Coordinates of C-alpha atoms and ligand atoms in Angstrom, one line a residue:
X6 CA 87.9 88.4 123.6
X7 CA 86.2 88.8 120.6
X8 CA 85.3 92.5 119.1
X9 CA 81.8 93.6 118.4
X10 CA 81.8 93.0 114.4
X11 CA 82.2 96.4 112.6
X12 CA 82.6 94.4 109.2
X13 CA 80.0 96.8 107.1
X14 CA 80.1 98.6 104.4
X15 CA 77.3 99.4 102.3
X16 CA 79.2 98.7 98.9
X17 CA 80.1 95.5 99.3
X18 CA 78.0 92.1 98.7
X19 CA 80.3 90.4 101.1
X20 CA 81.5 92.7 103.9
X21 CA 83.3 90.4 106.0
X22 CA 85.3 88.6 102.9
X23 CA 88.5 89.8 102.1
X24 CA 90.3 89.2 99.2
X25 CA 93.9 90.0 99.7
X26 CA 97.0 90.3 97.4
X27 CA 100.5 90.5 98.4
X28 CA 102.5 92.0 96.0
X29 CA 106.3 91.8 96.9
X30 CA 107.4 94.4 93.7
X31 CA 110.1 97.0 94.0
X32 CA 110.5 98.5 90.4
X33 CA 108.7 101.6 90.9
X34 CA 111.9 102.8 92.5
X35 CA 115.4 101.7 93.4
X36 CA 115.6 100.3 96.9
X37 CA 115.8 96.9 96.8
X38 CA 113.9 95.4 100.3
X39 CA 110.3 96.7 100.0
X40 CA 109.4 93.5 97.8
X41 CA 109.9 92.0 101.2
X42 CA 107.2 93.8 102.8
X43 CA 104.1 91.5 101.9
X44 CA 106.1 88.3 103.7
X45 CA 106.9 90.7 107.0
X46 CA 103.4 91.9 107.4
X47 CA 101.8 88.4 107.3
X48 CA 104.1 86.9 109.0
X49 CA 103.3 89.6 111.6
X50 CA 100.5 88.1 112.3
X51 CA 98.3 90.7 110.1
X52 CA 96.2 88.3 108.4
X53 CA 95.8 85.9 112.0
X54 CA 94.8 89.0 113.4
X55 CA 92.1 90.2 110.5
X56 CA 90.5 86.8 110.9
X57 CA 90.5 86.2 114.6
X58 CA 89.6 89.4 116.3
X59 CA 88.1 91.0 113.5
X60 CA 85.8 88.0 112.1
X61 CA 87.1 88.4 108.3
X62 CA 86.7 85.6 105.8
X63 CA 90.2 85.7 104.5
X64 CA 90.2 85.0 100.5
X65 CA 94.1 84.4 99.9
X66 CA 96.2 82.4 97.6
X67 CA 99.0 82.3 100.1
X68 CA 101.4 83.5 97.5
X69 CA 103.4 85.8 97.8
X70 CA 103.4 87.9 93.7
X71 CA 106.4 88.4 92.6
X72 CA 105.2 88.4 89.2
X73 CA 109.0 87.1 87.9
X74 CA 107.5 86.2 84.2
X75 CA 106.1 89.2 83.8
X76 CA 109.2 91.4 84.3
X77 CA 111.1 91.9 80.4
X78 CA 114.8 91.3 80.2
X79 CA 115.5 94.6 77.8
X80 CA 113.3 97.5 79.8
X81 CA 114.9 100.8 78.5
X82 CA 113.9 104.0 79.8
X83 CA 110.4 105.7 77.7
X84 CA 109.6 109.1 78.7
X85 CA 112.3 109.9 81.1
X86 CA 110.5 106.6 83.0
X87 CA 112.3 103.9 85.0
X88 CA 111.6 100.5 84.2
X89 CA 108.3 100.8 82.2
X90 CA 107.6 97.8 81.0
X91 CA 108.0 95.8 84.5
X92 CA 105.8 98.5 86.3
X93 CA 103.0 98.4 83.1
X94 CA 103.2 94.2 83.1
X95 CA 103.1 94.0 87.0
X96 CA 100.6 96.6 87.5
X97 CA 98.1 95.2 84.1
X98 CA 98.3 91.8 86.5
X99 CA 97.4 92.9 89.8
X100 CA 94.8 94.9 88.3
X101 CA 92.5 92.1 87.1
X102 CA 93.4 90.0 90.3
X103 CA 91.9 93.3 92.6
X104 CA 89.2 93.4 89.8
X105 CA 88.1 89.5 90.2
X106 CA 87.8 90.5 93.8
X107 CA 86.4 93.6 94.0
X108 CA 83.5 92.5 91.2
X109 CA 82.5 89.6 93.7
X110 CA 81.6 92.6 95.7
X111 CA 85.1 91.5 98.5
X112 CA 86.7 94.2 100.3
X113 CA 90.3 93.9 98.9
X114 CA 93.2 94.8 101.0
X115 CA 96.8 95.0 99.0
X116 CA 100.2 94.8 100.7
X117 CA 102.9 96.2 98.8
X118 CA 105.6 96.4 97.6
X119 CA 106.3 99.8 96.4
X120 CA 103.5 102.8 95.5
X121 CA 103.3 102.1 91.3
X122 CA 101.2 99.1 92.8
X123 CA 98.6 101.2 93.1
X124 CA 98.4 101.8 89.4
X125 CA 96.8 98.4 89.6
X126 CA 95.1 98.4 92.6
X127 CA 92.8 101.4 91.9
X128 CA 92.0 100.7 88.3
X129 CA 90.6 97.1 89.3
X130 CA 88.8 98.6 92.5
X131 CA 87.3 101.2 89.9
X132 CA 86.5 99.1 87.2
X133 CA 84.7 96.7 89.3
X134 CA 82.8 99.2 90.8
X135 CA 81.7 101.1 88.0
X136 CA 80.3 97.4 86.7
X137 CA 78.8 96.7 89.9
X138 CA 77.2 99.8 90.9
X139 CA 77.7 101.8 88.3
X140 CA 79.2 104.5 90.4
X141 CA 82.8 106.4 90.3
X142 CA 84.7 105.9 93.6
X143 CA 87.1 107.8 95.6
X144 CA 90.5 107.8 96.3
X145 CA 91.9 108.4 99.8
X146 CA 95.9 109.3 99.3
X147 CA 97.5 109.1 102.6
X148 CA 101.4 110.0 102.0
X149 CA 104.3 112.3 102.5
X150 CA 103.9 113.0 98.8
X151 CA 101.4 113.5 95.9
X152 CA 102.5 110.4 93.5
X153 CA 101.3 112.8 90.7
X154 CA 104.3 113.7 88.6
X155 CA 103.9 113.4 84.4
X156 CA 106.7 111.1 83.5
X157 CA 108.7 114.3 82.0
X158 CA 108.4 116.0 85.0
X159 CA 109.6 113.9 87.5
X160 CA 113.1 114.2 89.3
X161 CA 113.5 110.9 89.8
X162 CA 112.2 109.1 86.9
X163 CA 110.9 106.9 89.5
X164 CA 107.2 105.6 88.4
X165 CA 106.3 105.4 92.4
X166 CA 106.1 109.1 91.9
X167 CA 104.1 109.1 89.1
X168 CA 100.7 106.6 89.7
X169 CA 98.1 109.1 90.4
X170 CA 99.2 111.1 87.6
X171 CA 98.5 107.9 85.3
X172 CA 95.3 106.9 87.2
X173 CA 93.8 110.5 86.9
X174 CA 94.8 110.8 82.7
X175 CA 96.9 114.0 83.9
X176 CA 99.4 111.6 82.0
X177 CA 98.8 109.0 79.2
X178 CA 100.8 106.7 77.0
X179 CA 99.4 105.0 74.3
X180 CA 101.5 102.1 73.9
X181 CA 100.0 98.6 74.8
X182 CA 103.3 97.7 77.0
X183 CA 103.7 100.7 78.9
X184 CA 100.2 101.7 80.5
X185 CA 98.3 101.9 77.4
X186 CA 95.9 99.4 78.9
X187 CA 94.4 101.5 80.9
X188 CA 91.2 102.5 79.6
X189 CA 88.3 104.4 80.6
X190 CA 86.6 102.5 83.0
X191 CA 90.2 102.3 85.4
X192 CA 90.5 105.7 85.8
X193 CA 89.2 108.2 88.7
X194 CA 88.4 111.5 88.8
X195 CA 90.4 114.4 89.8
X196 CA 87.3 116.2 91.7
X197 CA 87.3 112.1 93.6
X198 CA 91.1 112.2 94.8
X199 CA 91.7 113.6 98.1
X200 CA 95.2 113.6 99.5
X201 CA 96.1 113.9 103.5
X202 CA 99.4 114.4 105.2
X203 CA 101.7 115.8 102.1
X204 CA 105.0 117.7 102.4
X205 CA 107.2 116.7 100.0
X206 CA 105.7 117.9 96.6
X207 CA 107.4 118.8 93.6
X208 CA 106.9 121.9 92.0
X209 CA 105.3 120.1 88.7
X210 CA 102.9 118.4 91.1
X211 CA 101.9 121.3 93.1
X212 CA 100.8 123.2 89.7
X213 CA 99.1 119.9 88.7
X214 CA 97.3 120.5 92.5
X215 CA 96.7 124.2 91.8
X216 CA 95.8 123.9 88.2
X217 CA 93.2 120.8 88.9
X218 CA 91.4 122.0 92.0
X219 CA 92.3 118.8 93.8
X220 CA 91.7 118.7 97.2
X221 CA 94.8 118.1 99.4
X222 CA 95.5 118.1 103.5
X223 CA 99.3 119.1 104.1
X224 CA 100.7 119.0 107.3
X225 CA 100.6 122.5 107.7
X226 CA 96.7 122.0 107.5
X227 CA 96.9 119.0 110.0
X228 CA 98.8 121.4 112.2
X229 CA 96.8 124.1 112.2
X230 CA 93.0 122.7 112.1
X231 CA 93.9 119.2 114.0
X232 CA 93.4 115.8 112.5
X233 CA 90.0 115.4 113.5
X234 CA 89.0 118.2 111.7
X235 CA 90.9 117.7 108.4
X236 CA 89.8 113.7 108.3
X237 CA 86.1 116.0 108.3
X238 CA 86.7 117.9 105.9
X239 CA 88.2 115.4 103.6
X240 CA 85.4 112.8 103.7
X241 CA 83.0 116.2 103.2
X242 CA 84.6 116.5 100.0
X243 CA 83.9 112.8 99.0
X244 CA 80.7 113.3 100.2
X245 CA 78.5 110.0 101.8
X246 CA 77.3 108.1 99.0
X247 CA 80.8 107.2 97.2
X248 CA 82.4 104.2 97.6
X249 CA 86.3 104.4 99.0
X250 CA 89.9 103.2 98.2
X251 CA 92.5 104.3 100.8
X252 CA 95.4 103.8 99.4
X253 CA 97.9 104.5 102.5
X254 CA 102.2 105.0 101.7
X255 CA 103.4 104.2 105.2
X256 CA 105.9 107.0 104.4
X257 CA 102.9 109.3 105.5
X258 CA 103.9 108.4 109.5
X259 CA 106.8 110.0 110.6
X260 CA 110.0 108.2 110.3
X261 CA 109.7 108.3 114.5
X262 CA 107.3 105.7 113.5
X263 CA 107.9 104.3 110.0
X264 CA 111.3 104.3 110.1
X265 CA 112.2 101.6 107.4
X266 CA 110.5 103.2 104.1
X267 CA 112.4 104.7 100.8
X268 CA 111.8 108.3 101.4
X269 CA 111.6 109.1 104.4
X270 CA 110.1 112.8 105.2
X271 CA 110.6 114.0 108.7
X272 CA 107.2 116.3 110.3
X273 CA 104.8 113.7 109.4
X274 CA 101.6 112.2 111.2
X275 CA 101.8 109.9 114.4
X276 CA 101.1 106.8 114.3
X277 CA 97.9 107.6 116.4
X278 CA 96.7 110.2 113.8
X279 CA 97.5 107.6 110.9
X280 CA 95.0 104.7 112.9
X281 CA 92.7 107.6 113.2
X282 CA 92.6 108.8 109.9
X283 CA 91.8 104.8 109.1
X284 CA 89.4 104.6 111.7
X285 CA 87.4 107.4 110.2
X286 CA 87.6 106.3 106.8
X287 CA 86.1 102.9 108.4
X288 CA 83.4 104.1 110.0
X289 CA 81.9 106.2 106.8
X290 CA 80.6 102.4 105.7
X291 CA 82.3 103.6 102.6
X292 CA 85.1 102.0 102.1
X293 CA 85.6 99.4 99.8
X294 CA 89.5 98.5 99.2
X295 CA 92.8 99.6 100.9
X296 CA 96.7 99.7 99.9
X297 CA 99.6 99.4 102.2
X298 CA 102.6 100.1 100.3
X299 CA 106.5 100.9 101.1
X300 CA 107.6 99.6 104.0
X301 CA 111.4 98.3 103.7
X302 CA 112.3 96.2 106.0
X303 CA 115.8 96.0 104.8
X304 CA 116.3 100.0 105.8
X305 CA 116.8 101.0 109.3
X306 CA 116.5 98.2 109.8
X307 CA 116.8 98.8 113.9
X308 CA 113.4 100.1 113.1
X309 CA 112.0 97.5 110.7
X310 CA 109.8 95.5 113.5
X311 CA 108.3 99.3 114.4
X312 CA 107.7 100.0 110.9
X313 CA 105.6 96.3 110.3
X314 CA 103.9 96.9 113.6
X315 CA 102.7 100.4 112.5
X316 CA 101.5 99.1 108.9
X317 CA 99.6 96.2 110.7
X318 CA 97.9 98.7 113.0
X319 CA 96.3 100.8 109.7
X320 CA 95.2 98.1 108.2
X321 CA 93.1 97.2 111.3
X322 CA 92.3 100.8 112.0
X323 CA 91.1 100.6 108.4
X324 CA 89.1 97.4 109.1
X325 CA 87.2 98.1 111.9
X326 CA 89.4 97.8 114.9
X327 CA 88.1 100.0 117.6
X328 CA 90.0 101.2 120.6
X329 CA 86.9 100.3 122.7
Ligands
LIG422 N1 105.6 106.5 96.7 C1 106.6 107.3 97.1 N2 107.3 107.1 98.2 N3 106.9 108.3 96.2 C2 108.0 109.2 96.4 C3 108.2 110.1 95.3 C4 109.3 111.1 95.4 C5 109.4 112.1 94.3 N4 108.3 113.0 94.3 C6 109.6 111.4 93.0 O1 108.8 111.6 92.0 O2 110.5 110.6 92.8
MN423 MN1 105.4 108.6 99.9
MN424 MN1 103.5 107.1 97.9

């Protein structure tokens, strides 16, 4: 049976092209296992499925990044920051491969690998669409956390924790090697961000929340207005004529669902309200790139199959599967 194609959005030249990347990185934090993820999802049958019941053009090198040259021998701490150097040289990469993508007017779909990905993902999404359309796009952060904390401020030293803060200039670092290629036209705007499903802030980030006016959906407000009506409120905020990147931590689903992921936060969204959050985003017409990042399949790993199942599901949620 083939699906009615829902392959549209208004952004892109070539709506039913994907480009995708799979990036198997893990130095954002220090699980090793979620470099793994990429392989796991495809050979899932994620891509198979993208093509054959959802009609995408798949645009693919068939590599799995690892990005091994890139990586330095000698990466010393720099700001209280873990492995700087491999996350700036990995990130600088995948950034102009999600660029070349994204400025052919592709929807681009990343598979992580760990959450500092996005550091690349969104600054070649925004870049490319700031050429093209010359427009600033959203950001859709679906996670258990914010991903906002200032290097200095960070418990863990862990850059996974820290790519919002980079990709919004609440931090900067001016050195070549260590982020200081990101330049104006990567970055998005605080008043663009929108966050859904935190609950396991810091207390740096929630002043950086406060402090910034940035809109963000705990689950305390999923639990007390329902997801239908926060997913509302959050694309209100974005309003209808800006083009979207959902960047989606599979750490936002409850470990009942997403078992096999770093850091795990228990109280978190079903899978069902995670599809439907993806469905919604879909069918605004807005959407223009996605992230799936951090699922481990080397952790619980009873749970691992569940966990590659769930991230599979998103991505079509997010891609125009329909339940009818
Ligand atoms: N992408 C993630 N899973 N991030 C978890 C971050 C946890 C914590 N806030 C930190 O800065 O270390
Ligand atoms: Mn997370
Ligand atoms: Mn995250």
């Amino acid at each position: 049976m083939t699906l009615p194609p829902t392959i549209a959005s208004r952004f892109l030249s070539h709506p039913n092209q994907l480009g995708v990347v799979a990036v198997g990185f893990n130095g954002g934090q220090m699980k090793k296992g979620v470099e793994a993820a990429p392989m796991a999802l495809i050979d899932a049958g994620l891509l198979t499925q993208l093509r054959d019941d959802l009609d995408y053009e798949i645009h693919h090198d068939d590599i799995i990044h690892y990005y091994e040259k890139d990586i330095p021998a000698e990466d010393p701490d720099h700001r209280n920051m873990k492995k700087p150097r491999a996350v700036s040289a990995v990130t600088e990469r995948l950034s102009s491969q999600v660029y070349n993508y994204a400025k052919d007017g592709k929807f681009v779909l990343t598979l992580g690998g760990d959450h500092s990905i996005a550091i690349g993902t969104i600054s070649g999404t925004a870049k490319a669409i700031r050429e093209r359309l010359g427009r600033e796009m959203a950001v859709i952060w679906v996670d258990a956390h914010a991903d906002l904390n200032v290097p200095e401020m960070s418990p863990s030293g862990n850059i996974h924790g820290m790519p919002m803060a980079f990709l919004t200039r609440l931090a900067r670092e001016d050195r070549p090697d260590i982020f200081g290629w990101l330049k104006d036209e990567h970055i998005v705007s605080t008043r663009k961000l929108v966050y859904i499903g935190l609950r396991d802030v810091d207390r740096g980030e929630k002043q950086l929340l406060r402090e910034h006016g940035i809109k963000a959906f705990s689950m305390h407000d999923i639990d007390r207005h329902g997801i239908g009506r926060v997913v509302e409120m959050a694309l209100a905020h974005i309003g209808n004529d800006t083009p979207i990147h959902l960047s989606f931590d599979v750490d936002a689903l409850d470990p009942q669902w997403a078992p096999s992921t770093g850091t795990p936060v228990r109280g978190g969204l079903t899978l069902r309200e995670g599809d439907f959050i993806c469905e919604c985003v879909h069918e605004t017409g807005n959407l223009v790139a996605m992230d799936l990042v951090e699922v481990n399949p080397s952790l619980e790993s009873v749970g691992a199959a569940e966990t590659i199942r769930a991230g599979c599901s998103l991505v079509r949620s997010a891609l125009g599967d329909t339940l009818l």
